[in-house]
Tab-separated table of C-alpha atoms in Angstrom:
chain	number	residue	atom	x	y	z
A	1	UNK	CA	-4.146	3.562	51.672
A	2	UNK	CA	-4.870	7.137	50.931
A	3	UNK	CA	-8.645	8.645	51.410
A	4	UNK	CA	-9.891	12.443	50.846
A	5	UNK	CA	-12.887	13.306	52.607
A	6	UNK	CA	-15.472	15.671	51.491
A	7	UNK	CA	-13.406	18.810	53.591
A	8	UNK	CA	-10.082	18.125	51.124
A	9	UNK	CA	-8.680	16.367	54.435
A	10	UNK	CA	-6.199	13.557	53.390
A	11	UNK	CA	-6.176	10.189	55.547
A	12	UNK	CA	-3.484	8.071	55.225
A	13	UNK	CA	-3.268	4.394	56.641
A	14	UNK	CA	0.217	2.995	57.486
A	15	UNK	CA	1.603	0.325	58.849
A	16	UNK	CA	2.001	1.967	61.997
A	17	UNK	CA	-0.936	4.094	62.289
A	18	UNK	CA	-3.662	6.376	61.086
A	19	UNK	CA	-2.719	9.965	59.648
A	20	UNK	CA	-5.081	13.283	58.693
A	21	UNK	CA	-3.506	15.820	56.669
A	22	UNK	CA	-5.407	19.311	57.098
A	23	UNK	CA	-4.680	21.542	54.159
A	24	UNK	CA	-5.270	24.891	56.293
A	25	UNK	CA	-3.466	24.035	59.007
A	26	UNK	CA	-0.912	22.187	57.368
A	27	UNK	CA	-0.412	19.871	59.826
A	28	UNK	CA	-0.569	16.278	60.707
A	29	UNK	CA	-3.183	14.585	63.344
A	30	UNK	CA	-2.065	10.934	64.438
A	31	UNK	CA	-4.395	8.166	65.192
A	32	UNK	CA	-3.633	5.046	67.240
A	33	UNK	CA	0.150	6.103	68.216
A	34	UNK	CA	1.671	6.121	71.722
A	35	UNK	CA	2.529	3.477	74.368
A	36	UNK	CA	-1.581	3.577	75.056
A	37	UNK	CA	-2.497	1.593	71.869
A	38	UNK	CA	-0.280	-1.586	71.537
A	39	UNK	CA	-2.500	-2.397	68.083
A	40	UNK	CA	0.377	-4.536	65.846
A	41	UNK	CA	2.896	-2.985	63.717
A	42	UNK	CA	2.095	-5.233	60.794
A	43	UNK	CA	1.485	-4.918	57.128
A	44	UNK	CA	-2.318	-3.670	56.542
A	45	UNK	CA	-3.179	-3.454	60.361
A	46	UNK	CA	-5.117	-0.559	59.381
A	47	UNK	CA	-7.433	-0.255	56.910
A	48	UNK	CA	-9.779	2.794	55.465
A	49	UNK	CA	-13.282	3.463	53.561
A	50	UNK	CA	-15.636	6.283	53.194
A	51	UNK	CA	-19.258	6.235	53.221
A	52	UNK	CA	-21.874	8.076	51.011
A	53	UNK	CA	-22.391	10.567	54.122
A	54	UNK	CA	-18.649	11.503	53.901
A	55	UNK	CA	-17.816	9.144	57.413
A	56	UNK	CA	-14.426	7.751	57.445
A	57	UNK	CA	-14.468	4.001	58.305
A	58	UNK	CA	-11.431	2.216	59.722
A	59	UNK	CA	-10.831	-1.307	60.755
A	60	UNK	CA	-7.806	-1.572	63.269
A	61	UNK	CA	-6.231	-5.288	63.881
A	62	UNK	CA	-7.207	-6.752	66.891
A	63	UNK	CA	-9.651	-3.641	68.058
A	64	UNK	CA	-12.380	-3.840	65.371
A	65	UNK	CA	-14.061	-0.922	63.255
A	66	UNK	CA	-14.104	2.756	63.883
A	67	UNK	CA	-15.856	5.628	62.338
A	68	UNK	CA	-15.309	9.602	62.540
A	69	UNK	CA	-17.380	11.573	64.618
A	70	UNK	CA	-18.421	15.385	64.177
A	71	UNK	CA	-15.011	16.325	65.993
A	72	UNK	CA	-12.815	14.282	63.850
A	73	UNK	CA	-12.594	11.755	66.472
A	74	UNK	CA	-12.274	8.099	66.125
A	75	UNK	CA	-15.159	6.319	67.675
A	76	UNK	CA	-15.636	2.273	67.935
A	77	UNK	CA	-18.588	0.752	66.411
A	78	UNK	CA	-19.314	-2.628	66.247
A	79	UNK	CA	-20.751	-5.625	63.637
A	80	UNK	CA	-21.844	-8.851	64.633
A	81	UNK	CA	-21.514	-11.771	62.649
A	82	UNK	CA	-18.213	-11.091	60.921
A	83	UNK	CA	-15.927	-14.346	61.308
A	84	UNK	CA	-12.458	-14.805	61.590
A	85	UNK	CA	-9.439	-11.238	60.918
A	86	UNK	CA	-10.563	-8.841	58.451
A	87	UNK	CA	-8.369	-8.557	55.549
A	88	UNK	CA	-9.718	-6.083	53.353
A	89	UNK	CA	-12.795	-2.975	53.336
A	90	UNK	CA	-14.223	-1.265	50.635
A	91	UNK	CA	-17.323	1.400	50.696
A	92	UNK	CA	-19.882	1.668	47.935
A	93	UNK	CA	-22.475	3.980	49.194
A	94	UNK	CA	-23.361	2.487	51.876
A	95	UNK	CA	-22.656	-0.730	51.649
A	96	UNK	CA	-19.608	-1.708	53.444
A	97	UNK	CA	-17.900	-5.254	51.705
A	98	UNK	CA	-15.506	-6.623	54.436
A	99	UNK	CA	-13.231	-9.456	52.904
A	100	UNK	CA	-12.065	-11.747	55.737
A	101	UNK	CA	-8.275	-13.529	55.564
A	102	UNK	CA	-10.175	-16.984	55.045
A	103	UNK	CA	-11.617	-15.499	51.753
A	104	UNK	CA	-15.489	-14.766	52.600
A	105	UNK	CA	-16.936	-11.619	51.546
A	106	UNK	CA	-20.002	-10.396	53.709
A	107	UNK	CA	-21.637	-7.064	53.128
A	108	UNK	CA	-23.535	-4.890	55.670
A	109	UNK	CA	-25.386	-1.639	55.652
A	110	UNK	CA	-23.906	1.777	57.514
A	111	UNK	CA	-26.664	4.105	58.829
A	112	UNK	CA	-25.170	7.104	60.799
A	113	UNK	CA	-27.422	7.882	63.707
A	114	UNK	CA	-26.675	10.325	66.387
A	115	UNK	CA	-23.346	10.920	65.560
A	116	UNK	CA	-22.800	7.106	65.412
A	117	UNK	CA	-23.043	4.363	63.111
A	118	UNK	CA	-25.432	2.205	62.982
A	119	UNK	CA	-25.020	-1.920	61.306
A	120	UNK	CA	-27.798	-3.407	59.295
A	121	UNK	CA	-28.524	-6.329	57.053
A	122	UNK	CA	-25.435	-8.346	57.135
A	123	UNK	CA	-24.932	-10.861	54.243
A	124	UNK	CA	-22.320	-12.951	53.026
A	125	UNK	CA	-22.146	-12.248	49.562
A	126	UNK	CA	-19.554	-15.567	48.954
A	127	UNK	CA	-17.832	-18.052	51.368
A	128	UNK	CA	-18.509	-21.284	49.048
A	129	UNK	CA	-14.713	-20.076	47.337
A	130	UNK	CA	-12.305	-18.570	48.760
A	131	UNK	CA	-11.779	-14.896	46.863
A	132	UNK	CA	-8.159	-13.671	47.333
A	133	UNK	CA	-8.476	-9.584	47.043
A	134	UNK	CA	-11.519	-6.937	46.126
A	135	UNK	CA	-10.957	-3.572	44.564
A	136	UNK	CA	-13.636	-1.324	43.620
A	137	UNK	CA	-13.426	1.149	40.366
A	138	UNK	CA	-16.094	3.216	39.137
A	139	UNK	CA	-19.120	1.413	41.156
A	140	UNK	CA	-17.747	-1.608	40.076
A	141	UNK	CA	-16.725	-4.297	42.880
A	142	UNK	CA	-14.191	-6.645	41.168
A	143	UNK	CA	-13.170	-9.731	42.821
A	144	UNK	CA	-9.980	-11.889	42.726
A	145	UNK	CA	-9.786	-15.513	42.976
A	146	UNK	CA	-6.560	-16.053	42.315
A	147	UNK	CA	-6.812	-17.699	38.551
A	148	UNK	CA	-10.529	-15.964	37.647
A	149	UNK	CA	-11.581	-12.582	38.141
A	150	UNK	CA	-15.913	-11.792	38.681
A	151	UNK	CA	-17.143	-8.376	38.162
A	152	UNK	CA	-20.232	-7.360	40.550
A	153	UNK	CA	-22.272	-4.898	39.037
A	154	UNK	CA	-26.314	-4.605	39.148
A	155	UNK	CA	-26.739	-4.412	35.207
A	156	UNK	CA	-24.741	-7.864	34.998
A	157	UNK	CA	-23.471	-6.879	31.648
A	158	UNK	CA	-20.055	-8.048	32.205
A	159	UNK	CA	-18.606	-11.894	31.609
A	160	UNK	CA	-19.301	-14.185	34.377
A	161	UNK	CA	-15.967	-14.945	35.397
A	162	UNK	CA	-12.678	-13.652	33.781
A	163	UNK	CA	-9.963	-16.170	33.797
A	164	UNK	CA	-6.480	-14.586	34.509
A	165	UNK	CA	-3.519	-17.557	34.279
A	166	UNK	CA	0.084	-15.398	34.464
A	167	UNK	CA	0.956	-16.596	37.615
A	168	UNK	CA	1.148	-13.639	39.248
A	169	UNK	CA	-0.017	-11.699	42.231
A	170	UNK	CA	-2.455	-8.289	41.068
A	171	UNK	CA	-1.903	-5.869	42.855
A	172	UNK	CA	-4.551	-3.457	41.401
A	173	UNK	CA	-7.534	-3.427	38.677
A	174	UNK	CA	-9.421	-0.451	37.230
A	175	UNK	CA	-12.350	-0.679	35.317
A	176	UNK	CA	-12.271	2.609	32.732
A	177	UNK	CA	-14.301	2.376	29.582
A	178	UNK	CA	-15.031	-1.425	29.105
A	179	UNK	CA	-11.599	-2.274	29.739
A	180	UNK	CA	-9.866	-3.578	33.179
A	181	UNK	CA	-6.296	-2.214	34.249
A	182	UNK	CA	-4.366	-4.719	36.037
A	183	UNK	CA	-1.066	-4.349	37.683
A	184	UNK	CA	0.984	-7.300	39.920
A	185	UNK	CA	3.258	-6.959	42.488
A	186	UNK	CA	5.936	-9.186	40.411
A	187	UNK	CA	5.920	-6.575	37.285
A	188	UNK	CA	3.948	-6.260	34.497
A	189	UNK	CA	0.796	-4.151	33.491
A	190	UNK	CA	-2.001	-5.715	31.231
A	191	UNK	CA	-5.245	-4.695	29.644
A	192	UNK	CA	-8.249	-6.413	28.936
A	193	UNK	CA	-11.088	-5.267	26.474
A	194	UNK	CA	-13.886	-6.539	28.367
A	195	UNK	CA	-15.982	-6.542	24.924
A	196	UNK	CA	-13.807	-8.677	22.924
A	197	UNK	CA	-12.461	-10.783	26.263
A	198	UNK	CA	-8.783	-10.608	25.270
A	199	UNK	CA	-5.527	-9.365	27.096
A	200	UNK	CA	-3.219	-6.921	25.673
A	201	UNK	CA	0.116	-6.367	27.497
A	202	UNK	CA	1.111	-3.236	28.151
A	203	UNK	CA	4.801	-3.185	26.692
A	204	UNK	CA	6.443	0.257	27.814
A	205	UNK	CA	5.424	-0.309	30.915
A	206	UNK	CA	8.539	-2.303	32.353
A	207	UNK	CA	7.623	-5.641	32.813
A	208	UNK	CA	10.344	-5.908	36.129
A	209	UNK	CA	8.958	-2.848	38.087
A	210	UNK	CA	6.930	-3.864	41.279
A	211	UNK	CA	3.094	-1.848	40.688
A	212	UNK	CA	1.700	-1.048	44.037
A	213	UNK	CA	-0.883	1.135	42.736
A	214	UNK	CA	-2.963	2.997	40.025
A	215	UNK	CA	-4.866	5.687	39.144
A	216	UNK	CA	-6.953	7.275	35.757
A	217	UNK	CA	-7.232	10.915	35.336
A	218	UNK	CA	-10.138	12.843	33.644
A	219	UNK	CA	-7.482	13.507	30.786
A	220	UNK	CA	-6.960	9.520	30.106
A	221	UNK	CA	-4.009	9.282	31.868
A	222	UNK	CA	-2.483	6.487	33.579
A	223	UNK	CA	-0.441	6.970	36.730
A	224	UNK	CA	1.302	3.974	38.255
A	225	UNK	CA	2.780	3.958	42.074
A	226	UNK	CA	5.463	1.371	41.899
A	227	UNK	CA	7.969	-0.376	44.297
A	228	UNK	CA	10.926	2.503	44.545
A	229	UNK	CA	10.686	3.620	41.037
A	230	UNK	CA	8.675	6.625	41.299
A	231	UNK	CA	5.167	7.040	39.421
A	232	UNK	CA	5.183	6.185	35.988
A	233	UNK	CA	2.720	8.486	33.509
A	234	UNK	CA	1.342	7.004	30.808
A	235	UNK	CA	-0.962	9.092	28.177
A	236	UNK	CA	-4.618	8.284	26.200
A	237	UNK	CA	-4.589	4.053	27.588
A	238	UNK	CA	-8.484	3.869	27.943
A	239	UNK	CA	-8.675	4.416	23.792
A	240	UNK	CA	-8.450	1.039	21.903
């Protein structure tokens, strides 16, 4: 996971820690290393978010959330009511969604207060089904259910539910111009026009290359982080 905050200052979630890149200094600041903090080395033991008031949130395994202070400092803050290891976080203003491993989604409010954060209003937005994986693209909150997609958004313009059947793990979505972006850890990249509710794969995109993530540009272009193959560039995909 890879945040900027508002300064240009990069954080970086591993699997073994918490990074800050500071472009003036050049230098690296580490977060939960050392023999002090036995948090596991696992895959997504840290996660990160940021707020509308340009707070970085982290959620650590096994010590709970944390939140940046005025000295760049990692501070503890706590929600009640959250059930069960936290397997996902994702900030829209200031809403933070928290997707827990059994597949409920709550959301709660973040108030900073006295250079702290402050919990309000905690809901669970679905725990009936389980939802496998959230992402969040252009104030859209998109969930994954494993064979259906649902897109949250206030205007409810979008289909109810989205039925994806490729058998396949997705790895990433983007919503860009009334079409989703979806990539899967197996291979493959696939559109879908979100108008006319059809799939269009994405042929010169190789169908055997891992996609970890994605990203559109301002130009219309389409960069893909894969599994050991580099970044693949592809131009003008948001146009029909």
């Amino acid at each position: 996971q890879i945040v900027e905050d508002n300064k240009g200052r990069i954080w970086i979630a591993t699997d073994f820690g918490i990074n800050r890149w500071d472009r003036d200094t050049e230098q690296f600041t580490r977060y939960f290393y050392g023999v002090g903090h036995m948090t596991p080395k696992q895959e997504k033991s840290f996660l990160l978010a940021e707020n509308c008031t340009e707070n970085i949130i982290c959620y650590v395994r096994e010590q709970g959330f944390f939140h940046t202070d005025h000295n760049l400092e990692l501070k503890p803050f706590t929600i009640s009511g959250i059930r069960g290891e936290v397997k996902k976080i994702i900030m829209d203003d200031d809403n933070l969604f928290i997707l827990n491993i059994e597949g409920a989604l709550y959301r709660v409010k973040l108030s900073p207060r006295n250079n702290t954060i402050v919990t309000r209003n905690l809901d669970i937005i679905e725990q009936n089904t389980p939802i496998s994986d959230i992402f969040y693209s252009e104030k859209k909150l998109i969930l994954n259910y494993g064979k259906y997609l649902k897109i949250l958004d206030k205007s409810n313009s979008f289909p109810s539910t989205i039925d994806i059947d490729l058998q396949k793990n997705i790895s990433q979505i983007l919503f860009h111009k009334d079409y989703l972006f979806i990539g899967f850890y197996e291979g493959g990249y696939y559109k879908y026009d979100l108008k006319e509710r059809i799939f269009f794969k994405m042929t010169d995109i190789p169908e055997k290359i891992s996609i970890f993530s994605a990203y559109i540009s301002s130009q219309n272009i389409l960069w893909i982080g894969t599994d050991g193959k580099g970044i693949i560039e592809r131009y003008n995909y948001p146009s029909a």
